[in-house]
Amino acid sequence: MIEWLQIAVEPHLRERYVEVEGAVWTAALQQYKAFVAKEVWFDPQDPAELIVWIRWTSREEWKSISPAHLSDIERRFAEQMGPGWHVARSYEYLPVRQYIGKNK
């Protein structure tokens, strides 16, 4: 499954956001077996937007990560990053082949 985040960031902070995000979030998430990969993308037409997509083995395993641990990671990230950014949108995408017909 994919977790998709649209990040609004002040353009002059974009590189710092990517740097801190990798040092804090990527480093922390890599310890979980549910974590598969993560990429950060930018729109060359919009310097105030970043897209972060995270691939997880399954929604169930992703959601089994301790909320307290996620809060701690978020706190460390916010302390290191400071103001000038926010999550504008957040989505979850599930693979069709695994889930189609499950709710019939």
mmCIF file with all atom_site columns, C-alpha atoms in Angstrom:
data_model
loop_
_atom_site.group_PDB
_atom_site.id
_atom_site.type_symbol
_atom_site.label_atom_id
_atom_site.label_alt_id
_atom_site.label_comp_id
_atom_site.label_asym_id
_atom_site.label_entity_id
_atom_site.label_seq_id
_atom_site.pdbx_PDB_ins_code
_atom_site.Cartn_x
_atom_site.Cartn_y
_atom_site.Cartn_z
_atom_site.occupancy
_atom_site.B_iso_or_equiv
_atom_site.pdbx_formal_charge
_atom_site.auth_seq_id
_atom_site.auth_comp_id
_atom_site.auth_asym_id
_atom_site.auth_atom_id
_atom_site.pdbx_PDB_model_num
ATOM 1   C CA . MET A 1 1   ? 0.000   0.000  0.000   1.00 0.00 ? 1   MET A CA 1
ATOM 2   C CA . ILE A 1 2   ? 1.043   3.583  -0.546  1.00 0.00 ? 2   ILE A CA 1
ATOM 3   C CA . GLU A 1 3   ? 0.816   6.465  1.889   1.00 0.00 ? 3   GLU A CA 1
ATOM 4   C CA . TRP A 1 4   ? 0.784   9.688  -0.161  1.00 0.00 ? 4   TRP A CA 1
ATOM 5   C CA . LEU A 1 5   ? 1.470   13.075 1.469   1.00 0.00 ? 5   LEU A CA 1
ATOM 6   C CA . GLN A 1 6   ? 1.304   16.503 -0.124  1.00 0.00 ? 6   GLN A CA 1
ATOM 7   C CA . ILE A 1 7   ? 3.558   18.864 1.798   1.00 0.00 ? 7   ILE A CA 1
ATOM 8   C CA . ALA A 1 8   ? 3.239   22.640 1.596   1.00 0.00 ? 8   ALA A CA 1
ATOM 9   C CA . VAL A 1 9   ? 6.633   24.137 2.343   1.00 0.00 ? 9   VAL A CA 1
ATOM 10  C CA . GLU A 1 10  ? 8.070   27.610 2.023   1.00 0.00 ? 10  GLU A CA 1
ATOM 11  C CA . PRO A 1 11  ? 10.257  27.459 -1.111  1.00 0.00 ? 11  PRO A CA 1
ATOM 12  C CA . HIS A 1 12  ? 13.432  28.558 0.685   1.00 0.00 ? 12  HIS A CA 1
ATOM 13  C CA . LEU A 1 13  ? 12.948  25.638 3.134   1.00 0.00 ? 13  LEU A CA 1
ATOM 14  C CA . ARG A 1 14  ? 12.380  22.911 0.551   1.00 0.00 ? 14  ARG A CA 1
ATOM 15  C CA . GLU A 1 15  ? 15.910  21.491 0.582   1.00 0.00 ? 15  GLU A CA 1
ATOM 16  C CA . ARG A 1 16  ? 16.059  21.645 4.370   1.00 0.00 ? 16  ARG A CA 1
ATOM 17  C CA . TYR A 1 17  ? 12.727  19.826 4.598   1.00 0.00 ? 17  TYR A CA 1
ATOM 18  C CA . VAL A 1 18  ? 14.029  16.987 2.410   1.00 0.00 ? 18  VAL A CA 1
ATOM 19  C CA . GLU A 1 19  ? 17.242  16.780 4.437   1.00 0.00 ? 19  GLU A CA 1
ATOM 20  C CA . VAL A 1 20  ? 15.544  16.734 7.862   1.00 0.00 ? 20  VAL A CA 1
ATOM 21  C CA . GLU A 1 21  ? 12.762  14.435 6.662   1.00 0.00 ? 21  GLU A CA 1
ATOM 22  C CA . GLY A 1 22  ? 15.336  11.881 5.552   1.00 0.00 ? 22  GLY A CA 1
ATOM 23  C CA . ALA A 1 23  ? 17.406  12.156 8.718   1.00 0.00 ? 23  ALA A CA 1
ATOM 24  C CA . VAL A 1 24  ? 14.427  11.837 11.048  1.00 0.00 ? 24  VAL A CA 1
ATOM 25  C CA . TRP A 1 25  ? 11.476  10.087 9.366   1.00 0.00 ? 25  TRP A CA 1
ATOM 26  C CA . THR A 1 26  ? 13.278  7.776  6.946   1.00 0.00 ? 26  THR A CA 1
ATOM 27  C CA . ALA A 1 27  ? 15.817  6.734  9.555   1.00 0.00 ? 27  ALA A CA 1
ATOM 28  C CA . ALA A 1 28  ? 13.069  5.949  12.077  1.00 0.00 ? 28  ALA A CA 1
ATOM 29  C CA . LEU A 1 29  ? 10.733  4.132  9.683   1.00 0.00 ? 29  LEU A CA 1
ATOM 30  C CA . GLN A 1 30  ? 13.473  1.887  8.292   1.00 0.00 ? 30  GLN A CA 1
ATOM 31  C CA . GLN A 1 31  ? 13.481  -0.079 11.548  1.00 0.00 ? 31  GLN A CA 1
ATOM 32  C CA . TYR A 1 32  ? 9.959   -1.401 10.870  1.00 0.00 ? 32  TYR A CA 1
ATOM 33  C CA . LYS A 1 33  ? 9.395   -4.508 8.759   1.00 0.00 ? 33  LYS A CA 1
ATOM 34  C CA . ALA A 1 34  ? 6.220   -2.867 7.383   1.00 0.00 ? 34  ALA A CA 1
ATOM 35  C CA . PHE A 1 35  ? 8.325   -0.150 5.714   1.00 0.00 ? 35  PHE A CA 1
ATOM 36  C CA . VAL A 1 36  ? 9.342   -0.897 2.121   1.00 0.00 ? 36  VAL A CA 1
ATOM 37  C CA . ALA A 1 37  ? 10.502  2.379  0.535   1.00 0.00 ? 37  ALA A CA 1
ATOM 38  C CA . LYS A 1 38  ? 10.028  6.133  0.499   1.00 0.00 ? 38  LYS A CA 1
ATOM 39  C CA . GLU A 1 39  ? 10.529  8.833  -2.117  1.00 0.00 ? 39  GLU A CA 1
ATOM 40  C CA . VAL A 1 40  ? 10.181  12.603 -2.051  1.00 0.00 ? 40  VAL A CA 1
ATOM 41  C CA . TRP A 1 41  ? 9.148   14.329 -5.291  1.00 0.00 ? 41  TRP A CA 1
ATOM 42  C CA . PHE A 1 42  ? 8.934   17.987 -6.259  1.00 0.00 ? 42  PHE A CA 1
ATOM 43  C CA . ASP A 1 43  ? 6.899   19.849 -8.846  1.00 0.00 ? 43  ASP A CA 1
ATOM 44  C CA . PRO A 1 44  ? 9.235   22.035 -10.940 1.00 0.00 ? 44  PRO A CA 1
ATOM 45  C CA . GLN A 1 45  ? 6.280   24.379 -11.523 1.00 0.00 ? 45  GLN A CA 1
ATOM 46  C CA . ASP A 1 46  ? 5.485   24.769 -7.810  1.00 0.00 ? 46  ASP A CA 1
ATOM 47  C CA . PRO A 1 47  ? 8.466   25.293 -5.491  1.00 0.00 ? 47  PRO A CA 1
ATOM 48  C CA . ALA A 1 48  ? 6.137   25.316 -2.459  1.00 0.00 ? 48  ALA A CA 1
ATOM 49  C CA . GLU A 1 49  ? 4.988   21.701 -2.880  1.00 0.00 ? 49  GLU A CA 1
ATOM 50  C CA . LEU A 1 50  ? 6.565   18.348 -2.170  1.00 0.00 ? 50  LEU A CA 1
ATOM 51  C CA . ILE A 1 51  ? 5.029   14.912 -2.555  1.00 0.00 ? 51  ILE A CA 1
ATOM 52  C CA . VAL A 1 52  ? 6.133   12.141 -0.221  1.00 0.00 ? 52  VAL A CA 1
ATOM 53  C CA . TRP A 1 53  ? 5.088   8.599  -0.958  1.00 0.00 ? 53  TRP A CA 1
ATOM 54  C CA . ILE A 1 54  ? 5.800   5.746  1.378   1.00 0.00 ? 54  ILE A CA 1
ATOM 55  C CA . ARG A 1 55  ? 5.334   2.119  0.429   1.00 0.00 ? 55  ARG A CA 1
ATOM 56  C CA . TRP A 1 56  ? 4.243   -0.270 3.181   1.00 0.00 ? 56  TRP A CA 1
ATOM 57  C CA . THR A 1 57  ? 3.906   -4.057 3.103   1.00 0.00 ? 57  THR A CA 1
ATOM 58  C CA . SER A 1 58  ? 0.259   -3.727 4.159   1.00 0.00 ? 58  SER A CA 1
ATOM 59  C CA . ARG A 1 59  ? -2.100  -1.260 5.769   1.00 0.00 ? 59  ARG A CA 1
ATOM 60  C CA . GLU A 1 60  ? -2.464  -3.551 8.769   1.00 0.00 ? 60  GLU A CA 1
ATOM 61  C CA . GLU A 1 61  ? 1.275   -3.692 9.438   1.00 0.00 ? 61  GLU A CA 1
ATOM 62  C CA . TRP A 1 62  ? 1.646   0.055  8.894   1.00 0.00 ? 62  TRP A CA 1
ATOM 63  C CA . LYS A 1 63  ? -1.169  0.822  11.346  1.00 0.00 ? 63  LYS A CA 1
ATOM 64  C CA . SER A 1 64  ? 0.356   -1.540 13.924  1.00 0.00 ? 64  SER A CA 1
ATOM 65  C CA . ILE A 1 65  ? 3.244   0.882  14.480  1.00 0.00 ? 65  ILE A CA 1
ATOM 66  C CA . SER A 1 66  ? 2.971   2.398  17.938  1.00 0.00 ? 66  SER A CA 1
ATOM 67  C CA . PRO A 1 67  ? 1.159   5.771  17.863  1.00 0.00 ? 67  PRO A CA 1
ATOM 68  C CA . ALA A 1 68  ? 3.417   6.879  20.726  1.00 0.00 ? 68  ALA A CA 1
ATOM 69  C CA . HIS A 1 69  ? 6.499   6.153  18.629  1.00 0.00 ? 69  HIS A CA 1
ATOM 70  C CA . LEU A 1 70  ? 5.050   8.014  15.638  1.00 0.00 ? 70  LEU A CA 1
ATOM 71  C CA . SER A 1 71  ? 4.291   10.999 17.898  1.00 0.00 ? 71  SER A CA 1
ATOM 72  C CA . ASP A 1 72  ? 7.875   10.954 19.136  1.00 0.00 ? 72  ASP A CA 1
ATOM 73  C CA . ILE A 1 73  ? 9.206   10.932 15.559  1.00 0.00 ? 73  ILE A CA 1
ATOM 74  C CA . GLU A 1 74  ? 6.872   13.800 14.641  1.00 0.00 ? 74  GLU A CA 1
ATOM 75  C CA . ARG A 1 75  ? 8.038   15.791 17.673  1.00 0.00 ? 75  ARG A CA 1
ATOM 76  C CA . ARG A 1 76  ? 11.720  15.288 16.783  1.00 0.00 ? 76  ARG A CA 1
ATOM 77  C CA . PHE A 1 77  ? 11.039  16.240 13.174  1.00 0.00 ? 77  PHE A CA 1
ATOM 78  C CA . ALA A 1 78  ? 9.144   19.409 14.171  1.00 0.00 ? 78  ALA A CA 1
ATOM 79  C CA . GLU A 1 79  ? 11.908  20.424 16.595  1.00 0.00 ? 79  GLU A CA 1
ATOM 80  C CA . GLN A 1 80  ? 14.595  20.040 13.936  1.00 0.00 ? 80  GLN A CA 1
ATOM 81  C CA . MET A 1 81  ? 12.588  21.476 11.056  1.00 0.00 ? 81  MET A CA 1
ATOM 82  C CA . GLY A 1 82  ? 10.839  24.378 12.744  1.00 0.00 ? 82  GLY A CA 1
ATOM 83  C CA . PRO A 1 83  ? 7.949   26.289 11.127  1.00 0.00 ? 83  PRO A CA 1
ATOM 84  C CA . GLY A 1 84  ? 7.254   26.926 7.454   1.00 0.00 ? 84  GLY A CA 1
ATOM 85  C CA . TRP A 1 85  ? 5.646   23.662 6.351   1.00 0.00 ? 85  TRP A CA 1
ATOM 86  C CA . HIS A 1 86  ? 2.534   21.547 6.881   1.00 0.00 ? 86  HIS A CA 1
ATOM 87  C CA . VAL A 1 87  ? 0.884   18.419 5.519   1.00 0.00 ? 87  VAL A CA 1
ATOM 88  C CA . ALA A 1 88  ? -1.672  19.789 3.059   1.00 0.00 ? 88  ALA A CA 1
ATOM 89  C CA . ARG A 1 89  ? -3.205  16.431 2.101   1.00 0.00 ? 89  ARG A CA 1
ATOM 90  C CA . SER A 1 90  ? -2.837  12.805 3.039   1.00 0.00 ? 90  SER A CA 1
ATOM 91  C CA . TYR A 1 91  ? -4.101  9.733  1.180   1.00 0.00 ? 91  TYR A CA 1
ATOM 92  C CA . GLU A 1 92  ? -3.854  5.955  1.327   1.00 0.00 ? 92  GLU A CA 1
ATOM 93  C CA . TYR A 1 93  ? -3.793  3.818  -1.818  1.00 0.00 ? 93  TYR A CA 1
ATOM 94  C CA . LEU A 1 94  ? -4.323  0.073  -1.783  1.00 0.00 ? 94  LEU A CA 1
ATOM 95  C CA . PRO A 1 95  ? -3.337  -2.317 -4.587  1.00 0.00 ? 95  PRO A CA 1
ATOM 96  C CA . VAL A 1 96  ? -6.436  -3.246 -6.589  1.00 0.00 ? 96  VAL A CA 1
ATOM 97  C CA . ARG A 1 97  ? -5.480  -6.886 -7.103  1.00 0.00 ? 97  ARG A CA 1
ATOM 98  C CA . GLN A 1 98  ? -5.264  -7.515 -3.351  1.00 0.00 ? 98  GLN A CA 1
ATOM 99  C CA . TYR A 1 99  ? -8.510  -5.818 -2.398  1.00 0.00 ? 99  TYR A CA 1
ATOM 100 C CA . ILE A 1 100 ? -10.939 -6.038 -5.313  1.00 0.00 ? 100 ILE A CA 1
ATOM 101 C CA . GLY A 1 101 ? -13.945 -8.131 -4.450  1.00 0.00 ? 101 GLY A CA 1
ATOM 102 C CA . LYS A 1 102 ? -13.145 -8.372 -0.726  1.00 0.00 ? 102 LYS A CA 1
ATOM 103 C CA . ASN A 1 103 ? -16.269 -6.436 0.266   1.00 0.00 ? 103 ASN A CA 1
ATOM 104 C CA . LYS A 1 104 ? -18.759 -8.460 -1.801  1.00 0.00 ? 104 LYS A CA 1
#
